[in-house]
Amino acid sequence: MVSSPADARPRTSRLPRDARRAQLLGVAREVFVEQGYHSASMDEIAERAGVSKPVLYQHFPGKLDLYLALLTTSADEIIAGVTTALASTTDNRRRVQATIELWFDYVDAQGQSFLLVFGSDLTNDPEVRDIVDRVISESASAIAEVISEDTDLPDAAAQLLAVSLVGMGHVGARNWLSAESTLGREEAVQLVSALAWRGIGGFPNPHRQPTEGE
């Protein structure tokens, strides 16, 4: 009996459902980042993952479902990272640096996920736009809470400053990644952190003690 190309395609070993889902998301991330949503195909994702299309469709009913699941996972990782950075210290100057560092670390180590969120070619889709906007809004809300606690600024002002800091972080990091800057990651982080702190550090904080160098 002559094997068909599909029969000859290598298959991965059987995995628990959660592990298989994670593996499929990892492969899909590579394909979507390389080709964009519109050019990527479920056939190629299944082939790279070493599974049949029915197995892929058992986990994700369609390409958009797969894309949204991947986008949601990446968005949750970024938001959790911002929250962790803010909680890593009570010194606000270090908080600023930790948060900026989060964006640069993320694009350095997880560049595919970052580009998937902030470089999506499907942002005209309302569900995709909602997920991307959620990264900005929830990251900003976490930062705004800290600003409100440590200054006398009203909530609206704290939120505006927080959104601006998020923009500074993710746009700067994205530019650093996509432009293949000659600056090293640490130098880039220090530059953007210094800019952010010189701005936000100028607002009155009755609880703040002067830090070294002020």
CSV table of N, CA and C in Angstrom, one decimal, residues 25-37 40 66-75 77-78 106-107 110-123 128 131-132 135 174 177:
chain,number,residue,atom,x,y,z
A,25,LEU,N,-1.0,26.5,20.5
A,25,LEU,CA,-0.9,28.0,20.6
A,25,LEU,C,0.6,28.4,20.3
A,26,GLY,N,1.5,27.7,20.7
A,26,GLY,CA,2.9,28.0,20.5
A,26,GLY,C,3.2,28.0,19.0
A,27,VAL,N,2.8,27.0,18.3
A,27,VAL,CA,3.0,26.8,16.9
A,27,VAL,C,2.2,27.9,16.1
A,28,ALA,N,1.0,28.2,16.5
A,28,ALA,CA,0.2,29.2,15.9
A,28,ALA,C,0.8,30.6,16.0
A,29,ARG,N,1.4,30.8,17.2
A,29,ARG,CA,2.1,32.1,17.4
A,29,ARG,C,3.1,32.3,16.3
A,30,GLU,N,3.9,31.3,16.1
A,30,GLU,CA,5.0,31.4,15.1
A,30,GLU,C,4.4,31.7,13.7
A,31,VAL,N,3.4,31.0,13.3
A,31,VAL,CA,2.8,31.2,12.0
A,31,VAL,C,2.2,32.5,11.8
A,32,PHE,N,1.4,33.0,12.8
A,32,PHE,CA,0.7,34.2,12.7
A,32,PHE,C,1.7,35.4,12.7
A,33,VAL,N,2.7,35.3,13.5
A,33,VAL,CA,3.7,36.4,13.5
A,33,VAL,C,4.5,36.4,12.1
A,34,GLU,N,4.8,35.3,11.6
A,34,GLU,CA,5.6,35.2,10.4
A,34,GLU,C,4.7,35.7,9.2
A,35,GLN,N,3.5,35.3,9.1
A,35,GLN,CA,2.7,35.5,7.9
A,35,GLN,C,1.5,36.5,8.1
A,36,GLY,N,1.2,36.8,9.3
A,36,GLY,CA,0.0,37.7,9.5
A,36,GLY,C,-1.3,36.8,9.5
A,37,TYR,N,-2.3,37.4,10.1
A,37,TYR,CA,-3.6,36.6,10.2
A,37,TYR,C,-4.1,36.1,8.8
A,40,ALA,N,-1.9,33.3,7.1
A,40,ALA,CA,-1.7,32.1,7.8
A,40,ALA,C,-2.9,31.1,7.5
A,66,LEU,N,-8.8,30.5,17.1
A,66,LEU,CA,-7.4,30.2,17.5
A,66,LEU,C,-6.7,31.5,17.7
A,67,TYR,N,-6.9,32.5,16.8
A,67,TYR,CA,-6.2,33.8,16.9
A,67,TYR,C,-6.6,34.5,18.1
A,68,LEU,N,-7.9,34.5,18.4
A,68,LEU,CA,-8.3,35.2,19.6
A,68,LEU,C,-7.8,34.6,20.9
A,69,ALA,N,-7.8,33.2,20.9
A,69,ALA,CA,-7.3,32.5,22.1
A,69,ALA,C,-5.8,32.9,22.3
A,70,LEU,N,-5.0,32.9,21.2
A,70,LEU,CA,-3.6,33.3,21.3
A,70,LEU,C,-3.4,34.7,21.8
A,71,LEU,N,-4.2,35.6,21.2
A,71,LEU,CA,-4.1,37.0,21.5
A,71,LEU,C,-4.5,37.2,23.0
A,72,THR,N,-5.5,36.5,23.5
A,72,THR,CA,-5.9,36.7,24.9
A,72,THR,C,-4.8,36.2,25.8
A,73,THR,N,-4.2,35.0,25.5
A,73,THR,CA,-3.1,34.5,26.3
A,73,THR,C,-1.9,35.5,26.4
A,74,SER,N,-1.6,36.1,25.2
A,74,SER,CA,-0.5,37.0,25.2
A,74,SER,C,-0.8,38.3,26.0
A,75,ALA,N,-2.1,38.8,25.8
A,75,ALA,CA,-2.5,40.0,26.6
A,75,ALA,C,-2.5,39.7,28.1
A,77,GLU,N,-0.6,37.7,29.7
A,77,GLU,CA,0.8,37.7,30.1
A,77,GLU,C,1.4,39.1,30.3
A,78,ILE,N,1.1,40.0,29.4
A,78,ILE,CA,1.6,41.4,29.5
A,78,ILE,C,1.0,42.1,30.7
A,106,TYR,N,10.0,41.9,27.8
A,106,TYR,CA,8.9,41.1,27.1
A,106,TYR,C,9.2,41.1,25.6
A,107,VAL,N,9.6,42.2,25.1
A,107,VAL,CA,9.8,42.2,23.6
A,107,VAL,C,11.1,41.5,23.3
A,110,GLN,N,10.0,37.7,24.5
A,110,GLN,CA,8.7,37.2,24.0
A,110,GLN,C,8.3,38.1,22.8
A,111,GLY,N,9.3,38.3,21.9
A,111,GLY,CA,9.0,39.3,20.8
A,111,GLY,C,7.8,38.9,20.0
A,112,GLN,N,7.6,37.6,19.8
A,112,GLN,CA,6.5,37.1,18.9
A,112,GLN,C,5.2,37.5,19.6
A,113,SER,N,5.0,37.2,20.9
A,113,SER,CA,3.8,37.6,21.5
A,113,SER,C,3.5,39.1,21.5
A,114,PHE,N,4.6,39.8,21.7
A,114,PHE,CA,4.4,41.3,21.7
A,114,PHE,C,4.0,41.8,20.3
A,115,LEU,N,4.6,41.3,19.3
A,115,LEU,CA,4.3,41.8,17.9
A,115,LEU,C,2.9,41.3,17.6
A,116,LEU,N,2.5,40.1,18.1
A,116,LEU,CA,1.1,39.6,17.8
A,116,LEU,C,0.1,40.6,18.4
A,117,VAL,N,0.3,41.1,19.6
A,117,VAL,CA,-0.6,42.0,20.2
A,117,VAL,C,-0.6,43.4,19.6
A,118,PHE,N,0.6,44.0,19.5
A,118,PHE,CA,0.7,45.4,19.0
A,118,PHE,C,1.0,45.5,17.5
A,119,GLY,N,1.2,44.4,16.8
A,119,GLY,CA,1.4,44.5,15.4
A,119,GLY,C,0.4,43.7,14.6
A,120,SER,N,-0.8,43.5,15.2
A,120,SER,CA,-1.8,42.7,14.6
A,120,SER,C,-2.3,43.3,13.3
A,121,ASP,N,-2.5,42.5,12.3
A,121,ASP,CA,-3.1,43.0,11.0
A,121,ASP,C,-4.6,42.8,11.0
A,122,LEU,N,-5.2,42.5,12.1
A,122,LEU,CA,-6.6,42.3,12.2
A,122,LEU,C,-7.3,43.2,13.2
A,123,THR,N,-6.7,44.4,13.4
A,123,THR,CA,-7.2,45.3,14.5
A,123,THR,C,-8.5,45.9,14.0
A,128,VAL,N,-10.7,41.6,18.3
A,128,VAL,CA,-9.3,41.8,18.4
A,128,VAL,C,-9.0,43.2,19.0
A,131,ILE,N,-9.3,43.2,22.7
A,131,ILE,CA,-8.2,42.6,23.5
A,131,ILE,C,-7.0,43.5,23.5
A,132,VAL,N,-6.7,44.1,22.4
A,132,VAL,CA,-5.5,45.0,22.4
A,132,VAL,C,-5.8,46.2,23.3
A,135,VAL,N,-5.2,45.4,27.0
A,135,VAL,CA,-3.8,45.5,27.5
A,135,VAL,C,-3.5,46.9,27.9
A,174,ARG,N,8.7,48.6,21.4
A,174,ARG,CA,8.4,48.1,20.1
A,174,ARG,C,9.4,48.7,19.0
A,177,LEU,N,12.7,47.1,19.3
A,177,LEU,CA,12.7,45.8,18.7
A,177,LEU,C,12.7,45.8,17.2
